[in-house]
PDB file of C-alpha atoms in Angstrom:
ATOM      1  CA  UNK A   1      81.724 161.938  85.815  1.00 52.00           C
ATOM      2  CA  UNK A   2      78.918 159.473  86.029  1.00 57.00           C
ATOM      3  CA  UNK A   3      78.631 156.017  84.620  1.00 61.00           C
ATOM      4  CA  UNK A   4      75.448 156.720  82.728  1.00 59.00           C
ATOM      5  CA  UNK A   5      72.137 155.119  83.433  1.00 58.00           C
ATOM      6  CA  UNK A   6      68.883 156.619  84.520  1.00 62.00           C
ATOM      7  CA  UNK A   7      67.416 157.476  87.821  1.00 58.00           C
ATOM      8  CA  UNK A   8      69.003 158.034  91.115  1.00 57.00           C
ATOM      9  CA  UNK A   9      70.400 155.655  93.634  1.00 57.00           C
ATOM     10  CA  UNK A  10      68.127 152.961  94.981  1.00 55.00           C
ATOM     11  CA  UNK A  11      68.494 149.776  96.950  1.00 55.00           C
ATOM     12  CA  UNK A  12      69.564 147.034  94.486  1.00 59.00           C
ATOM     13  CA  UNK A  13      68.446 144.239  96.822  1.00 63.00           C
ATOM     14  CA  UNK A  14      64.776 145.235  97.028  1.00 61.00           C
ATOM     15  CA  UNK A  15      62.918 143.863  93.936  1.00 63.00           C
ATOM     16  CA  UNK A  16      59.653 145.567  94.966  1.00 62.00           C
ATOM     17  CA  UNK A  17      60.416 149.012  96.295  1.00 61.00           C
ATOM     18  CA  UNK A  18      56.720 149.564  97.106  1.00 64.00           C
ATOM     19  CA  UNK A  19      55.537 146.615  99.231  1.00 66.00           C
ATOM     20  CA  UNK A  20      52.083 148.087  99.525  1.00 73.00           C
ATOM     21  CA  UNK A  21      50.077 146.001  96.986  1.00 73.00           C
ATOM     22  CA  UNK A  22      47.364 143.345  97.153  1.00 78.00           C
ATOM     23  CA  UNK A  23      48.032 139.828  95.850  1.00 79.00           C
ATOM     24  CA  UNK A  24      46.221 138.783  92.662  1.00 80.00           C
ATOM     25  CA  UNK A  25      42.819 137.245  93.217  1.00 84.00           C
ATOM     26  CA  UNK A  26      41.298 134.796  90.715  1.00 86.00           C
ATOM     27  CA  UNK A  27      37.810 135.587  89.605  1.00 87.00           C
ATOM     28  CA  UNK A  28      35.356 134.113  87.120  1.00 86.00           C
ATOM     29  CA  UNK A  29      36.001 136.907  84.611  1.00 87.00           C
ATOM     30  CA  UNK A  30      39.755 136.345  84.323  1.00 85.00           C
ATOM     31  CA  UNK A  31      41.476 135.698  80.996  1.00 82.00           C
ATOM     32  CA  UNK A  32      42.234 132.076  80.238  1.00 83.00           C
ATOM     33  CA  UNK A  33      43.803 130.775  77.033  1.00 80.00           C
ATOM     34  CA  UNK A  34      41.299 129.103  74.747  1.00 82.00           C
ATOM     35  CA  UNK A  35      41.922 125.711  73.238  1.00 84.00           C
ATOM     36  CA  UNK A  36      40.303 124.618  69.998  1.00 83.00           C
ATOM     37  CA  UNK A  37      39.200 121.021  70.542  1.00 84.00           C
ATOM     38  CA  UNK A  38      37.342 120.694  67.233  1.00 87.00           C
ATOM     39  CA  UNK A  39      37.948 117.672  65.041  1.00 88.00           C
ATOM     40  CA  UNK A  40      39.447 119.897  62.340  1.00 90.00           C
ATOM     41  CA  UNK A  41      41.930 121.463  64.785  1.00 92.00           C
ATOM     42  CA  UNK A  42      42.986 118.036  66.034  1.00 92.00           C
ATOM     43  CA  UNK A  43      43.455 116.732  62.480  1.00 93.00           C
ATOM     44  CA  UNK A  44      45.422 119.844  61.525  1.00 94.00           C
ATOM     45  CA  UNK A  45      47.719 119.398  64.530  1.00 94.00           C
ATOM     46  CA  UNK A  46      48.169 115.687  63.778  1.00 95.00           C
ATOM     47  CA  UNK A  47      48.910 116.248  60.065  1.00 96.00           C
ATOM     48  CA  UNK A  48      51.339 119.108  60.752  1.00 96.00           C
ATOM     49  CA  UNK A  49      53.124 116.985  63.353  1.00 96.00           C
ATOM     50  CA  UNK A  50      53.545 114.082  60.947  1.00 96.00           C
ATOM     51  CA  UNK A  51      54.584 116.330  58.052  1.00 96.00           C
ATOM     52  CA  UNK A  52      57.227 117.984  60.245  1.00 95.00           C
ATOM     53  CA  UNK A  53      58.722 114.572  61.062  1.00 95.00           C
ATOM     54  CA  UNK A  54      58.620 113.110  57.558  1.00 93.00           C
ATOM     55  CA  UNK A  55      61.923 112.314  55.867  1.00 92.00           C
ATOM     56  CA  UNK A  56      62.827 109.956  53.048  1.00 91.00           C
ATOM     57  CA  UNK A  57      64.021 107.436  55.633  1.00 95.00           C
ATOM     58  CA  UNK A  58      60.792 107.616  57.673  1.00 95.00           C
ATOM     59  CA  UNK A  59      58.481 108.095  54.692  1.00 94.00           C
ATOM     60  CA  UNK A  60      56.773 104.686  54.585  1.00 95.00           C
ATOM     61  CA  UNK A  61      55.873 104.665  58.273  1.00 96.00           C
ATOM     62  CA  UNK A  62      54.721 108.300  58.485  1.00 95.00           C
ATOM     63  CA  UNK A  63      52.895 108.236  55.127  1.00 94.00           C
ATOM     64  CA  UNK A  64      51.020 105.200  56.439  1.00 94.00           C
ATOM     65  CA  UNK A  65      50.059 107.139  59.567  1.00 95.00           C
ATOM     66  CA  UNK A  66      48.885 110.087  57.446  1.00 94.00           C
ATOM     67  CA  UNK A  67      46.831 107.766  55.243  1.00 90.00           C
ATOM     68  CA  UNK A  68      45.307 106.138  58.323  1.00 91.00           C
ATOM     69  CA  UNK A  69      43.757 109.434  59.431  1.00 90.00           C
ATOM     70  CA  UNK A  70      40.035 109.078  58.809  1.00 85.00           C
ATOM     71  CA  UNK A  71      38.982 111.744  56.346  1.00 84.00           C
ATOM     72  CA  UNK A  72      35.366 112.304  57.301  1.00 80.00           C
ATOM     73  CA  UNK A  73      34.471 115.328  55.192  1.00 80.00           C
ATOM     74  CA  UNK A  74      35.335 117.282  52.107  1.00 79.00           C
ATOM     75  CA  UNK A  75      36.579 120.125  54.351  1.00 85.00           C
ATOM     76  CA  UNK A  76      38.944 117.739  56.118  1.00 87.00           C
ATOM     77  CA  UNK A  77      40.270 116.541  52.757  1.00 85.00           C
ATOM     78  CA  UNK A  78      40.887 120.104  51.560  1.00 88.00           C
ATOM     79  CA  UNK A  79      42.658 120.882  54.855  1.00 93.00           C
ATOM     80  CA  UNK A  80      45.000 117.911  54.384  1.00 92.00           C
ATOM     81  CA  UNK A  81      45.627 118.833  50.744  1.00 90.00           C
ATOM     82  CA  UNK A  82      46.438 122.425  51.726  1.00 94.00           C
ATOM     83  CA  UNK A  83      48.860 121.324  54.457  1.00 95.00           C
ATOM     84  CA  UNK A  84      50.688 118.867  52.191  1.00 94.00           C
ATOM     85  CA  UNK A  85      50.777 121.459  49.390  1.00 93.00           C
ATOM     86  CA  UNK A  86      52.216 124.161  51.683  1.00 95.00           C
ATOM     87  CA  UNK A  87      54.846 121.741  52.960  1.00 95.00           C
ATOM     88  CA  UNK A  88      55.762 120.688  49.408  1.00 94.00           C
ATOM     89  CA  UNK A  89      56.062 124.314  48.252  1.00 94.00           C
ATOM     90  CA  UNK A  90      58.240 125.121  51.263  1.00 95.00           C
ATOM     91  CA  UNK A  91      60.506 122.114  50.673  1.00 93.00           C
ATOM     92  CA  UNK A  92      60.911 121.666  46.892  1.00 92.00           C
ATOM     93  CA  UNK A  93      63.888 119.356  47.418  1.00 92.00           C
ATOM     94  CA  UNK A  94      61.462 116.713  48.663  1.00 92.00           C
ATOM     95  CA  UNK A  95      58.795 117.261  45.984  1.00 89.00           C
ATOM     96  CA  UNK A  96      58.982 113.626  44.829  1.00 92.00           C
ATOM     97  CA  UNK A  97      58.270 112.459  48.361  1.00 94.00           C
ATOM     98  CA  UNK A  98      55.249 114.779  48.711  1.00 93.00           C
ATOM     99  CA  UNK A  99      53.979 113.727  45.261  1.00 92.00           C
ATOM    100  CA  UNK A 100      54.157 110.099  46.400  1.00 93.00           C
ATOM    101  CA  UNK A 101      52.294 111.042  49.574  1.00 93.00           C
ATOM    102  CA  UNK A 102      49.562 112.760  47.522  1.00 90.00           C
ATOM    103  CA  UNK A 103      49.198 109.645  45.381  1.00 90.00           C
ATOM    104  CA  UNK A 104      48.863 107.418  48.453  1.00 90.00           C
ATOM    105  CA  UNK A 105      46.302 109.776  49.992  1.00 88.00           C
ATOM    106  CA  UNK A 106      44.290 109.843  46.756  1.00 83.00           C
ATOM    107  CA  UNK A 107      44.084 106.049  46.754  1.00 84.00           C
ATOM    108  CA  UNK A 108      42.669 106.098  50.293  1.00 82.00           C
ATOM    109  CA  UNK A 109      40.223 108.911  49.543  1.00 79.00           C
ATOM    110  CA  UNK A 110      38.505 106.819  46.870  1.00 73.00           C
ATOM    111  CA  UNK A 111      37.097 104.739  49.709  1.00 70.00           C
ATOM    112  CA  UNK A 112      36.023 107.735  51.801  1.00 69.00           C
ATOM    113  CA  UNK A 113      32.407 107.884  52.928  1.00 65.00           C
ATOM    114  CA  UNK A 114      32.003 111.608  52.201  1.00 64.00           C
ATOM    115  CA  UNK A 115      32.043 111.111  48.430  1.00 64.00           C
ATOM    116  CA  UNK A 116      28.440 110.232  47.751  1.00 62.00           C
ATOM    117  CA  UNK A 117      27.881 108.322  44.523  1.00 62.00           C
ATOM    118  CA  UNK A 118      24.282 108.687  43.444  1.00 63.00           C
ATOM    119  CA  UNK A 119      22.901 106.133  41.005  1.00 65.00           C
ATOM    120  CA  UNK A 120      20.103 107.266  38.735  1.00 64.00           C
ATOM    121  CA  UNK A 121      18.178 105.758  35.869  1.00 60.00           C
ATOM    122  CA  UNK A 122      18.698 108.688  33.527  1.00 58.00           C
ATOM    123  CA  UNK A 123      20.509 108.135  30.260  1.00 55.00           C
ATOM    124  CA  UNK A 124      24.108 109.358  30.672  1.00 53.00           C
ATOM    125  CA  UNK A 125      24.316 110.068  26.940  1.00 55.00           C
ATOM    126  CA  UNK A 126      21.146 112.204  26.818  1.00 54.00           C
ATOM    127  CA  UNK A 127      21.420 115.896  26.150  1.00 54.00           C
ATOM    128  CA  UNK A 128      20.748 118.120  29.185  1.00 57.00           C
ATOM    129  CA  UNK A 129      16.987 118.656  29.446  1.00 56.00           C
ATOM    130  CA  UNK A 130      16.130 115.806  27.050  1.00 54.00           C
ATOM    131  CA  UNK A 131      13.384 113.440  28.144  1.00 54.00           C
ATOM    132  CA  UNK A 132      14.339 109.859  28.944  1.00 48.00           C
ATOM    133  CA  UNK A 133      12.130 106.903  28.123  1.00 52.00           C
ATOM    134  CA  UNK A 134      12.077 104.864  31.349  1.00 47.00           C
ATOM    135  CA  UNK A 135      10.151 102.012  29.672  1.00 51.00           C
ATOM    136  CA  UNK A 136      13.102 101.125  27.442  1.00 53.00           C
ATOM    137  CA  UNK A 137      15.263 100.101  30.382  1.00 51.00           C
ATOM    138  CA  UNK A 138      18.631 101.486  29.443  1.00 52.00           C
ATOM    139  CA  UNK A 139      21.647 101.717  31.659  1.00 56.00           C
ATOM    140  CA  UNK A 140      22.115 103.470  34.955  1.00 59.00           C
ATOM    141  CA  UNK A 141      24.167 106.600  35.277  1.00 62.00           C
ATOM    142  CA  UNK A 142      26.069 107.959  38.223  1.00 60.00           C
ATOM    143  CA  UNK A 143      26.539 111.380  39.799  1.00 61.00           C
ATOM    144  CA  UNK A 144      28.619 112.471  42.767  1.00 55.00           C
ATOM    145  CA  UNK A 145      28.421 114.999  45.535  1.00 59.00           C
ATOM    146  CA  UNK A 146      30.385 115.599  48.731  1.00 58.00           C
ATOM    147  CA  UNK A 147      27.147 116.354  50.565  1.00 55.00           C
ATOM    148  CA  UNK A 148      23.957 114.344  50.131  1.00 49.00           C
ATOM    149  CA  UNK A 149      21.848 117.280  51.276  1.00 51.00           C
ATOM    150  CA  UNK A 150      22.912 119.479  48.348  1.00 48.00           C
ATOM    151  CA  UNK A 151      20.692 120.890  45.655  1.00 50.00           C
ATOM    152  CA  UNK A 152      20.663 119.360  42.187  1.00 52.00           C
ATOM    153  CA  UNK A 153      22.863 122.221  40.960  1.00 54.00           C
ATOM    154  CA  UNK A 154      25.674 121.034  43.257  1.00 57.00           C
ATOM    155  CA  UNK A 155      25.527 117.406  42.105  1.00 58.00           C
ATOM    156  CA  UNK A 156      27.854 116.622  39.217  1.00 62.00           C
ATOM    157  CA  UNK A 157      27.146 114.121  36.470  1.00 64.00           C
ATOM    158  CA  UNK A 158      25.807 112.012  34.930  1.00 65.00           C
ATOM    159  CA  UNK A 159      28.656 109.571  34.371  1.00 69.00           C
ATOM    160  CA  UNK A 160      28.573 106.144  32.749  1.00 71.00           C
ATOM    161  CA  UNK A 161      30.146 104.221  35.634  1.00 72.00           C
ATOM    162  CA  UNK A 162      30.771 104.526  39.345  1.00 70.00           C
ATOM    163  CA  UNK A 163      34.543 104.458  38.712  1.00 76.00           C
ATOM    164  CA  UNK A 164      34.292 107.338  36.225  1.00 75.00           C
ATOM    165  CA  UNK A 165      32.210 109.257  38.761  1.00 70.00           C
ATOM    166  CA  UNK A 166      34.831 108.757  41.507  1.00 71.00           C
ATOM    167  CA  UNK A 167      37.661 109.682  39.124  1.00 74.00           C
ATOM    168  CA  UNK A 168      35.946 112.972  38.278  1.00 71.00           C
ATOM    169  CA  UNK A 169      35.223 113.601  41.979  1.00 70.00           C
ATOM    170  CA  UNK A 170      38.931 113.181  42.737  1.00 67.00           C
ATOM    171  CA  UNK A 171      40.073 115.275  39.782  1.00 66.00           C
ATOM    172  CA  UNK A 172      41.313 112.360  37.692  1.00 63.00           C
ATOM    173  CA  UNK A 173      39.043 113.327  34.765  1.00 58.00           C
ATOM    174  CA  UNK A 174      40.504 111.877  31.547  1.00 53.00           C
ATOM    175  CA  UNK A 175      37.206 111.858  29.649  1.00 46.00           C
ATOM    176  CA  UNK A 176      37.912 114.841  27.337  1.00 46.00           C
TER     177      UNK A 176
END
């Protein structure tokens, strides 16, 4: 009786039974791993790293580091929100900690340069399409956009104050 296995007998000490092969030669067309060096990829890696380390004991220090990341665009903000949200959903035990982190991030975002507040001289109380009498003076109104090159359809407003405009831009709209 045999002991199982496959194949016949061969020399166990010879790792390459056929020594007749050419060594590998590097050429310009070889596969190399690609590395994403974009700003968004770096921010994603940094945020994920900090979120993976965050605990209640380390919260103040790591939340400060997360808040210190310069949010330079609306896309970067949505990336950070998505990462924090996914982490919070995955770890509901720490939901209070992630809620506190979101609050701290929202306070920093108010000062972000990508939220463009646009001051205009149109009457904020006027009906859409109504003509405004510029000779009467009146008060300024404010609109916001996350991209100053947008069309008028993508600019939201008018609002009565810059603070109200920023609150609406950040989703803190209590004007109903």
